[in-house]
Amino acid sequence: MTDELLDKALVEEATKKSGLIWVRSDAVPVLQAQGPAASSRALWHVWHDGAACLLGDGPGEQPLPGLVDGGGAVVTVRSKDKGGRLVAWSAKVVELTPSSPEWEAAVAELKGKRLNAPDGEAMTGRWAQECRVLRLEPTGTTGELPAGSLSAPPLPTPATTRQPAPAGLPRLLFKKRRRP
């Protein structure tokens, strides 16, 4: 019983203090995992009422691939100061219905953490129409932290650099200035 309470406290405190959590849907076993839905994703969140609340899947918001209502997820929490993994925990995914009391409470917390929203105060209306709000409720099981780095190649993206740097650029940047 004491170990369960300590695990619950660790999950709550670590998740509250971390700005990002790494989330992976447990619908696909790790060894068979392929594609964006199978890999862990860094997601911003808020801890509210005993669960991690996420917002996404709308225009300009974070993607939530593989996370479905009633499904499961594995959450890995990192240390805010050192960046190392602190705890991994299993979660049940619950999608909140827009305008329900639970949705309103979660959105009030998320609104305070959302940075650089393009529509300011109107964002909650947009979230109700175009986005999903999910609760990741801890199931009480914490997993062993992996020994390896779990590094993976970056996911495909349309973002690219404009052009290669001009050949003369290093000379312009690093030439010595003459003193008058």
mmCIF file of the C-alpha atoms, coordinates in Angstrom:
data_MODEL
# 
_entry.id   MODEL 
# 
loop_
_atom_site.group_PDB 
_atom_site.id 
_atom_site.type_symbol 
_atom_site.label_atom_id 
_atom_site.label_alt_id 
_atom_site.label_comp_id 
_atom_site.label_asym_id 
_atom_site.label_entity_id 
_atom_site.label_seq_id 
_atom_site.pdbx_PDB_ins_code 
_atom_site.Cartn_x 
_atom_site.Cartn_y 
_atom_site.Cartn_z 
_atom_site.occupancy 
_atom_site.B_iso_or_equiv 
_atom_site.pdbx_formal_charge 
_atom_site.auth_seq_id 
_atom_site.auth_comp_id 
_atom_site.auth_asym_id 
_atom_site.auth_atom_id 
_atom_site.pdbx_PDB_model_num 
ATOM 1   C CA . MET A 1 1   ? 0.000   0.000  0.000   1.00 0.00 ? 1   MET A CA 1 
ATOM 2   C CA . THR A 1 2   ? 2.813   2.406  0.869   1.00 0.00 ? 2   THR A CA 1 
ATOM 3   C CA . ASP A 1 3   ? 4.550   1.767  -2.467  1.00 0.00 ? 3   ASP A CA 1 
ATOM 4   C CA . GLU A 1 4   ? 1.317   2.543  -4.330  1.00 0.00 ? 4   GLU A CA 1 
ATOM 5   C CA . LEU A 1 5   ? 0.923   5.853  -2.492  1.00 0.00 ? 5   LEU A CA 1 
ATOM 6   C CA . LEU A 1 6   ? 4.553   6.769  -3.148  1.00 0.00 ? 6   LEU A CA 1 
ATOM 7   C CA . ASP A 1 7   ? 4.174   5.921  -6.850  1.00 0.00 ? 7   ASP A CA 1 
ATOM 8   C CA . LYS A 1 8   ? 1.000   8.018  -7.066  1.00 0.00 ? 8   LYS A CA 1 
ATOM 9   C CA . ALA A 1 9   ? 2.728   10.965 -5.369  1.00 0.00 ? 9   ALA A CA 1 
ATOM 10  C CA . LEU A 1 10  ? 5.759   10.629 -7.661  1.00 0.00 ? 10  LEU A CA 1 
ATOM 11  C CA . VAL A 1 11  ? 3.577   10.564 -10.785 1.00 0.00 ? 11  VAL A CA 1 
ATOM 12  C CA . GLU A 1 12  ? 1.595   13.615 -9.667  1.00 0.00 ? 12  GLU A CA 1 
ATOM 13  C CA . GLU A 1 13  ? 4.518   15.758 -8.519  1.00 0.00 ? 13  GLU A CA 1 
ATOM 14  C CA . ALA A 1 14  ? 6.780   14.919 -11.459 1.00 0.00 ? 14  ALA A CA 1 
ATOM 15  C CA . THR A 1 15  ? 4.013   15.531 -14.006 1.00 0.00 ? 15  THR A CA 1 
ATOM 16  C CA . LYS A 1 16  ? 2.928   18.804 -12.361 1.00 0.00 ? 16  LYS A CA 1 
ATOM 17  C CA . LYS A 1 17  ? 6.447   20.205 -12.451 1.00 0.00 ? 17  LYS A CA 1 
ATOM 18  C CA . SER A 1 18  ? 7.401   19.081 -15.953 1.00 0.00 ? 18  SER A CA 1 
ATOM 19  C CA . GLY A 1 19  ? 6.544   21.373 -18.853 1.00 0.00 ? 19  GLY A CA 1 
ATOM 20  C CA . LEU A 1 20  ? 6.510   18.470 -21.324 1.00 0.00 ? 20  LEU A CA 1 
ATOM 21  C CA . ILE A 1 21  ? 5.569   14.839 -21.102 1.00 0.00 ? 21  ILE A CA 1 
ATOM 22  C CA . TRP A 1 22  ? 6.401   12.120 -23.613 1.00 0.00 ? 22  TRP A CA 1 
ATOM 23  C CA . VAL A 1 23  ? 3.264   10.208 -24.609 1.00 0.00 ? 23  VAL A CA 1 
ATOM 24  C CA . ARG A 1 24  ? 2.881   7.039  -26.671 1.00 0.00 ? 24  ARG A CA 1 
ATOM 25  C CA . SER A 1 25  ? -0.338  5.217  -27.429 1.00 0.00 ? 25  SER A CA 1 
ATOM 26  C CA . ASP A 1 26  ? -0.189  1.654  -26.172 1.00 0.00 ? 26  ASP A CA 1 
ATOM 27  C CA . ALA A 1 27  ? -2.424  0.422  -28.999 1.00 0.00 ? 27  ALA A CA 1 
ATOM 28  C CA . VAL A 1 28  ? 0.641   -0.864 -30.867 1.00 0.00 ? 28  VAL A CA 1 
ATOM 29  C CA . PRO A 1 29  ? 3.338   -2.887 -29.075 1.00 0.00 ? 29  PRO A CA 1 
ATOM 30  C CA . VAL A 1 30  ? 6.706   -1.117 -28.985 1.00 0.00 ? 30  VAL A CA 1 
ATOM 31  C CA . LEU A 1 31  ? 8.493   -3.790 -31.029 1.00 0.00 ? 31  LEU A CA 1 
ATOM 32  C CA . GLN A 1 32  ? 5.929   -3.561 -33.853 1.00 0.00 ? 32  GLN A CA 1 
ATOM 33  C CA . ALA A 1 33  ? 5.681   0.210  -33.681 1.00 0.00 ? 33  ALA A CA 1 
ATOM 34  C CA . GLN A 1 34  ? 6.157   2.139  -36.889 1.00 0.00 ? 34  GLN A CA 1 
ATOM 35  C CA . GLY A 1 35  ? 5.099   5.585  -37.996 1.00 0.00 ? 35  GLY A CA 1 
ATOM 36  C CA . PRO A 1 36  ? 4.195   8.755  -36.113 1.00 0.00 ? 36  PRO A CA 1 
ATOM 37  C CA . ALA A 1 37  ? 1.392   7.183  -34.048 1.00 0.00 ? 37  ALA A CA 1 
ATOM 38  C CA . ALA A 1 38  ? 3.710   4.556  -32.601 1.00 0.00 ? 38  ALA A CA 1 
ATOM 39  C CA . SER A 1 39  ? 6.530   6.771  -31.361 1.00 0.00 ? 39  SER A CA 1 
ATOM 40  C CA . SER A 1 40  ? 6.531   8.864  -28.217 1.00 0.00 ? 40  SER A CA 1 
ATOM 41  C CA . ARG A 1 41  ? 5.706   12.513 -28.691 1.00 0.00 ? 41  ARG A CA 1 
ATOM 42  C CA . ALA A 1 42  ? 6.602   15.477 -26.521 1.00 0.00 ? 42  ALA A CA 1 
ATOM 43  C CA . LEU A 1 43  ? 3.346   17.200 -25.551 1.00 0.00 ? 43  LEU A CA 1 
ATOM 44  C CA . TRP A 1 44  ? 2.620   20.223 -23.369 1.00 0.00 ? 44  TRP A CA 1 
ATOM 45  C CA . HIS A 1 45  ? 0.011   19.654 -20.721 1.00 0.00 ? 45  HIS A CA 1 
ATOM 46  C CA . VAL A 1 46  ? -1.445  20.757 -17.411 1.00 0.00 ? 46  VAL A CA 1 
ATOM 47  C CA . TRP A 1 47  ? -2.060  18.610 -14.356 1.00 0.00 ? 47  TRP A CA 1 
ATOM 48  C CA . HIS A 1 48  ? -5.667  19.078 -13.313 1.00 0.00 ? 48  HIS A CA 1 
ATOM 49  C CA . ASP A 1 49  ? -7.886  17.112 -10.970 1.00 0.00 ? 49  ASP A CA 1 
ATOM 50  C CA . GLY A 1 50  ? -5.628  14.040 -10.816 1.00 0.00 ? 50  GLY A CA 1 
ATOM 51  C CA . ALA A 1 51  ? -4.812  13.709 -14.526 1.00 0.00 ? 51  ALA A CA 1 
ATOM 52  C CA . ALA A 1 52  ? -2.676  15.216 -17.270 1.00 0.00 ? 52  ALA A CA 1 
ATOM 53  C CA . CYS A 1 53  ? -4.867  17.277 -19.622 1.00 0.00 ? 53  CYS A CA 1 
ATOM 54  C CA . LEU A 1 54  ? -3.848  17.717 -23.251 1.00 0.00 ? 54  LEU A CA 1 
ATOM 55  C CA . LEU A 1 55  ? -5.167  19.846 -26.080 1.00 0.00 ? 55  LEU A CA 1 
ATOM 56  C CA . GLY A 1 56  ? -4.587  19.131 -29.748 1.00 0.00 ? 56  GLY A CA 1 
ATOM 57  C CA . ASP A 1 57  ? -5.566  17.812 -33.168 1.00 0.00 ? 57  ASP A CA 1 
ATOM 58  C CA . GLY A 1 58  ? -6.752  21.199 -34.358 1.00 0.00 ? 58  GLY A CA 1 
ATOM 59  C CA . PRO A 1 59  ? -5.257  23.797 -36.701 1.00 0.00 ? 59  PRO A CA 1 
ATOM 60  C CA . GLY A 1 60  ? -2.147  25.258 -35.095 1.00 0.00 ? 60  GLY A CA 1 
ATOM 61  C CA . GLU A 1 61  ? -2.270  22.874 -32.120 1.00 0.00 ? 61  GLU A CA 1 
ATOM 62  C CA . GLN A 1 62  ? -0.146  19.846 -31.239 1.00 0.00 ? 62  GLN A CA 1 
ATOM 63  C CA . PRO A 1 63  ? -0.985  16.506 -32.898 1.00 0.00 ? 63  PRO A CA 1 
ATOM 64  C CA . LEU A 1 64  ? -2.283  13.682 -30.702 1.00 0.00 ? 64  LEU A CA 1 
ATOM 65  C CA . PRO A 1 65  ? -1.758  10.614 -32.939 1.00 0.00 ? 65  PRO A CA 1 
ATOM 66  C CA . GLY A 1 66  ? -3.012  7.273  -31.711 1.00 0.00 ? 66  GLY A CA 1 
ATOM 67  C CA . LEU A 1 67  ? -4.686  8.651  -28.576 1.00 0.00 ? 67  LEU A CA 1 
ATOM 68  C CA . VAL A 1 68  ? -8.333  7.575  -28.653 1.00 0.00 ? 68  VAL A CA 1 
ATOM 69  C CA . ASP A 1 69  ? -11.106 7.773  -26.087 1.00 0.00 ? 69  ASP A CA 1 
ATOM 70  C CA . GLY A 1 70  ? -11.042 4.674  -23.887 1.00 0.00 ? 70  GLY A CA 1 
ATOM 71  C CA . GLY A 1 71  ? -7.587  3.667  -25.096 1.00 0.00 ? 71  GLY A CA 1 
ATOM 72  C CA . GLY A 1 72  ? -4.367  3.552  -23.180 1.00 0.00 ? 72  GLY A CA 1 
ATOM 73  C CA . ALA A 1 73  ? -1.117  5.448  -23.228 1.00 0.00 ? 73  ALA A CA 1 
ATOM 74  C CA . VAL A 1 74  ? 2.328   5.294  -21.707 1.00 0.00 ? 74  VAL A CA 1 
ATOM 75  C CA . VAL A 1 75  ? 3.555   8.598  -20.280 1.00 0.00 ? 75  VAL A CA 1 
ATOM 76  C CA . THR A 1 76  ? 7.217   9.314  -19.551 1.00 0.00 ? 76  THR A CA 1 
ATOM 77  C CA . VAL A 1 77  ? 7.997   12.329 -17.405 1.00 0.00 ? 77  VAL A CA 1 
ATOM 78  C CA . ARG A 1 78  ? 11.322  14.111 -17.443 1.00 0.00 ? 78  ARG A CA 1 
ATOM 79  C CA . SER A 1 79  ? 13.013  16.222 -14.845 1.00 0.00 ? 79  SER A CA 1 
ATOM 80  C CA . LYS A 1 80  ? 12.456  19.919 -15.421 1.00 0.00 ? 80  LYS A CA 1 
ATOM 81  C CA . ASP A 1 81  ? 15.954  20.911 -14.340 1.00 0.00 ? 81  ASP A CA 1 
ATOM 82  C CA . LYS A 1 82  ? 18.146  18.046 -15.615 1.00 0.00 ? 82  LYS A CA 1 
ATOM 83  C CA . GLY A 1 83  ? 15.974  16.673 -18.443 1.00 0.00 ? 83  GLY A CA 1 
ATOM 84  C CA . GLY A 1 84  ? 16.438  13.019 -17.442 1.00 0.00 ? 84  GLY A CA 1 
ATOM 85  C CA . ARG A 1 85  ? 13.560  10.541 -17.190 1.00 0.00 ? 85  ARG A CA 1 
ATOM 86  C CA . LEU A 1 86  ? 11.965  10.434 -13.745 1.00 0.00 ? 86  LEU A CA 1 
ATOM 87  C CA . VAL A 1 87  ? 9.016   8.099  -14.075 1.00 0.00 ? 87  VAL A CA 1 
ATOM 88  C CA . ALA A 1 88  ? 6.966   6.250  -16.691 1.00 0.00 ? 88  ALA A CA 1 
ATOM 89  C CA . TRP A 1 89  ? 3.299   5.571  -15.987 1.00 0.00 ? 89  TRP A CA 1 
ATOM 90  C CA . SER A 1 90  ? 0.318   3.994  -17.706 1.00 0.00 ? 90  SER A CA 1 
ATOM 91  C CA . ALA A 1 91  ? -2.766  6.063  -18.411 1.00 0.00 ? 91  ALA A CA 1 
ATOM 92  C CA . LYS A 1 92  ? -6.325  5.682  -19.566 1.00 0.00 ? 92  LYS A CA 1 
ATOM 93  C CA . VAL A 1 93  ? -7.283  8.193  -22.283 1.00 0.00 ? 93  VAL A CA 1 
ATOM 94  C CA . VAL A 1 94  ? -10.570 10.024 -21.756 1.00 0.00 ? 94  VAL A CA 1 
ATOM 95  C CA . GLU A 1 95  ? -11.820 12.535 -24.338 1.00 0.00 ? 95  GLU A CA 1 
ATOM 96  C CA . LEU A 1 96  ? -13.795 15.354 -22.757 1.00 0.00 ? 96  LEU A CA 1 
ATOM 97  C CA . THR A 1 97  ? -17.053 16.503 -24.349 1.00 0.00 ? 97  THR A CA 1 
ATOM 98  C CA . PRO A 1 98  ? -16.936 20.203 -25.347 1.00 0.00 ? 98  PRO A CA 1 
ATOM 99  C CA . SER A 1 99  ? -18.844 22.520 -22.981 1.00 0.00 ? 99  SER A CA 1 
ATOM 100 C CA . SER A 1 100 ? -19.235 19.837 -20.296 1.00 0.00 ? 100 SER A CA 1 
ATOM 101 C CA . PRO A 1 101 ? -18.241 20.923 -16.761 1.00 0.00 ? 101 PRO A CA 1 
ATOM 102 C CA . GLU A 1 102 ? -15.104 18.724 -16.931 1.00 0.00 ? 102 GLU A CA 1 
ATOM 103 C CA . TRP A 1 103 ? -14.166 20.239 -20.299 1.00 0.00 ? 103 TRP A CA 1 
ATOM 104 C CA . GLU A 1 104 ? -14.688 23.791 -19.020 1.00 0.00 ? 104 GLU A CA 1 
ATOM 105 C CA . ALA A 1 105 ? -12.504 23.152 -15.958 1.00 0.00 ? 105 ALA A CA 1 
ATOM 106 C CA . ALA A 1 106 ? -9.714  21.566 -18.014 1.00 0.00 ? 106 ALA A CA 1 
ATOM 107 C CA . VAL A 1 107 ? -9.833  24.323 -20.649 1.00 0.00 ? 107 VAL A CA 1 
ATOM 108 C CA . ALA A 1 108 ? -9.609  27.005 -17.946 1.00 0.00 ? 108 ALA A CA 1 
ATOM 109 C CA . GLU A 1 109 ? -6.305  25.440 -16.837 1.00 0.00 ? 109 GLU A CA 1 
ATOM 110 C CA . LEU A 1 110 ? -5.036  24.858 -20.399 1.00 0.00 ? 110 LEU A CA 1 
ATOM 111 C CA . LYS A 1 111 ? -5.835  28.424 -21.409 1.00 0.00 ? 111 LYS A CA 1 
ATOM 112 C CA . GLY A 1 112 ? -3.387  29.776 -18.855 1.00 0.00 ? 112 GLY A CA 1 
ATOM 113 C CA . LYS A 1 113 ? -0.571  27.571 -20.183 1.00 0.00 ? 113 LYS A CA 1 
ATOM 114 C CA . ARG A 1 114 ? -1.167  28.032 -23.925 1.00 0.00 ? 114 ARG A CA 1 
ATOM 115 C CA . LEU A 1 115 ? 1.626   30.183 -25.319 1.00 0.00 ? 115 LEU A CA 1 
ATOM 116 C CA . ASN A 1 116 ? 1.381   32.296 -28.469 1.00 0.00 ? 116 ASN A CA 1 
ATOM 117 C CA . ALA A 1 117 ? -2.265  31.592 -29.249 1.00 0.00 ? 117 ALA A CA 1 
ATOM 118 C CA . PRO A 1 118 ? -3.137  33.315 -32.541 1.00 0.00 ? 118 PRO A CA 1 
ATOM 119 C CA . ASP A 1 119 ? -6.691  34.194 -31.502 1.00 0.00 ? 119 ASP A CA 1 
ATOM 120 C CA . GLY A 1 120 ? -6.306  35.350 -27.890 1.00 0.00 ? 120 GLY A CA 1 
ATOM 121 C CA . GLU A 1 121 ? -9.504  35.143 -25.856 1.00 0.00 ? 121 GLU A CA 1 
ATOM 122 C CA . ALA A 1 122 ? -11.435 33.495 -28.715 1.00 0.00 ? 122 ALA A CA 1 
ATOM 123 C CA . MET A 1 123 ? -9.285  30.369 -28.509 1.00 0.00 ? 123 MET A CA 1 
ATOM 124 C CA . THR A 1 124 ? -11.678 28.474 -26.221 1.00 0.00 ? 124 THR A CA 1 
ATOM 125 C CA . GLY A 1 125 ? -14.449 28.744 -28.820 1.00 0.00 ? 125 GLY A CA 1 
ATOM 126 C CA . ARG A 1 126 ? -12.069 27.466 -31.492 1.00 0.00 ? 126 ARG A CA 1 
ATOM 127 C CA . TRP A 1 127 ? -10.986 24.624 -29.222 1.00 0.00 ? 127 TRP A CA 1 
ATOM 128 C CA . ALA A 1 128 ? -14.617 23.590 -28.710 1.00 0.00 ? 128 ALA A CA 1 
ATOM 129 C CA . GLN A 1 129 ? -15.220 23.435 -32.473 1.00 0.00 ? 129 GLN A CA 1 
ATOM 130 C CA . GLU A 1 130 ? -11.918 22.189 -33.896 1.00 0.00 ? 130 GLU A CA 1 
ATOM 131 C CA . CYS A 1 131 ? -9.805  20.513 -31.197 1.00 0.00 ? 131 CYS A CA 1 
ATOM 132 C CA . ARG A 1 132 ? -9.830  17.632 -28.756 1.00 0.00 ? 132 ARG A CA 1 
ATOM 133 C CA . VAL A 1 133 ? -9.213  17.902 -25.029 1.00 0.00 ? 133 VAL A CA 1 
ATOM 134 C CA . LEU A 1 134 ? -7.948  14.662 -23.490 1.00 0.00 ? 134 LEU A CA 1 
ATOM 135 C CA . ARG A 1 135 ? -7.380  13.538 -19.921 1.00 0.00 ? 135 ARG A CA 1 
ATOM 136 C CA . LEU A 1 136 ? -4.629  11.010 -19.284 1.00 0.00 ? 136 LEU A CA 1 
ATOM 137 C CA . GLU A 1 137 ? -5.749  9.393  -16.043 1.00 0.00 ? 137 GLU A CA 1 
ATOM 138 C CA . PRO A 1 138 ? -3.087  7.348  -14.211 1.00 0.00 ? 138 PRO A CA 1 
ATOM 139 C CA . THR A 1 139 ? -4.028  3.682  -13.865 1.00 0.00 ? 139 THR A CA 1 
ATOM 140 C CA . GLY A 1 140 ? -1.752  3.167  -10.895 1.00 0.00 ? 140 GLY A CA 1 
ATOM 141 C CA . THR A 1 141 ? 0.981   1.240  -12.665 1.00 0.00 ? 141 THR A CA 1 
ATOM 142 C CA . THR A 1 142 ? 4.435   2.673  -13.112 1.00 0.00 ? 142 THR A CA 1 
ATOM 143 C CA . GLY A 1 143 ? 6.892   1.040  -15.450 1.00 0.00 ? 143 GLY A CA 1 
ATOM 144 C CA . GLU A 1 144 ? 10.586  0.397  -15.306 1.00 0.00 ? 144 GLU A CA 1 
ATOM 145 C CA . LEU A 1 145 ? 12.587  3.141  -16.957 1.00 0.00 ? 145 LEU A CA 1 
ATOM 146 C CA . PRO A 1 146 ? 14.521  1.850  -19.971 1.00 0.00 ? 146 PRO A CA 1 
ATOM 147 C CA . ALA A 1 147 ? 18.289  1.689  -19.758 1.00 0.00 ? 147 ALA A CA 1 
ATOM 148 C CA . GLY A 1 148 ? 18.939  2.881  -23.327 1.00 0.00 ? 148 GLY A CA 1 
ATOM 149 C CA . SER A 1 149 ? 18.536  6.335  -24.815 1.00 0.00 ? 149 SER A CA 1 
ATOM 150 C CA . LEU A 1 150 ? 15.399  5.527  -26.861 1.00 0.00 ? 150 LEU A CA 1 
ATOM 151 C CA . SER A 1 151 ? 16.610  7.985  -29.488 1.00 0.00 ? 151 SER A CA 1 
ATOM 152 C CA . ALA A 1 152 ? 14.797  7.802  -32.803 1.00 0.00 ? 152 ALA A CA 1 
ATOM 153 C CA . PRO A 1 153 ? 15.096  9.614  -36.107 1.00 0.00 ? 153 PRO A CA 1 
ATOM 154 C CA . PRO A 1 154 ? 12.983  12.784 -36.361 1.00 0.00 ? 154 PRO A CA 1 
ATOM 155 C CA . LEU A 1 155 ? 9.474   12.440 -37.754 1.00 0.00 ? 155 LEU A CA 1 
ATOM 156 C CA . PRO A 1 156 ? 8.966   13.573 -41.364 1.00 0.00 ? 156 PRO A CA 1 
ATOM 157 C CA . THR A 1 157 ? 8.105   17.259 -41.713 1.00 0.00 ? 157 THR A CA 1 
ATOM 158 C CA . PRO A 1 158 ? 7.551   19.693 -44.576 1.00 0.00 ? 158 PRO A CA 1 
ATOM 159 C CA . ALA A 1 159 ? 9.802   22.233 -42.816 1.00 0.00 ? 159 ALA A CA 1 
ATOM 160 C CA . THR A 1 160 ? 13.072  22.842 -44.640 1.00 0.00 ? 160 THR A CA 1 
ATOM 161 C CA . THR A 1 161 ? 15.793  25.440 -44.786 1.00 0.00 ? 161 THR A CA 1 
ATOM 162 C CA . ARG A 1 162 ? 15.515  27.926 -47.595 1.00 0.00 ? 162 ARG A CA 1 
ATOM 163 C CA . GLN A 1 163 ? 18.870  27.421 -49.298 1.00 0.00 ? 163 GLN A CA 1 
ATOM 164 C CA . PRO A 1 164 ? 22.430  26.438 -48.437 1.00 0.00 ? 164 PRO A CA 1 
ATOM 165 C CA . ALA A 1 165 ? 24.513  29.171 -46.801 1.00 0.00 ? 165 ALA A CA 1 
ATOM 166 C CA . PRO A 1 166 ? 26.577  31.151 -49.328 1.00 0.00 ? 166 PRO A CA 1 
ATOM 167 C CA . ALA A 1 167 ? 30.217  30.113 -49.532 1.00 0.00 ? 167 ALA A CA 1 
ATOM 168 C CA . GLY A 1 168 ? 31.480  33.594 -48.631 1.00 0.00 ? 168 GLY A CA 1 
ATOM 169 C CA . LEU A 1 169 ? 29.367  33.906 -45.488 1.00 0.00 ? 169 LEU A CA 1 
ATOM 170 C CA . PRO A 1 170 ? 31.976  32.567 -43.026 1.00 0.00 ? 170 PRO A CA 1 
ATOM 171 C CA . ARG A 1 171 ? 34.509  35.139 -44.271 1.00 0.00 ? 171 ARG A CA 1 
ATOM 172 C CA . LEU A 1 172 ? 32.012  37.960 -43.759 1.00 0.00 ? 172 LEU A CA 1 
ATOM 173 C CA . LEU A 1 173 ? 31.038  36.793 -40.296 1.00 0.00 ? 173 LEU A CA 1 
ATOM 174 C CA . PHE A 1 174 ? 34.469  36.037 -38.940 1.00 0.00 ? 174 PHE A CA 1 
ATOM 175 C CA . LYS A 1 175 ? 36.689  38.657 -40.557 1.00 0.00 ? 175 LYS A CA 1 
ATOM 176 C CA . LYS A 1 176 ? 38.664  40.760 -38.145 1.00 0.00 ? 176 LYS A CA 1 
ATOM 177 C CA . ARG A 1 177 ? 37.574  44.315 -37.738 1.00 0.00 ? 177 ARG A CA 1 
ATOM 178 C CA . ARG A 1 178 ? 40.201  46.965 -38.027 1.00 0.00 ? 178 ARG A CA 1 
ATOM 179 C CA . ARG A 1 179 ? 40.472  49.430 -35.236 1.00 0.00 ? 179 ARG A CA 1 
ATOM 180 C CA . PRO A 1 180 ? 40.545  53.104 -36.261 1.00 0.00 ? 180 PRO A CA 1 
# 
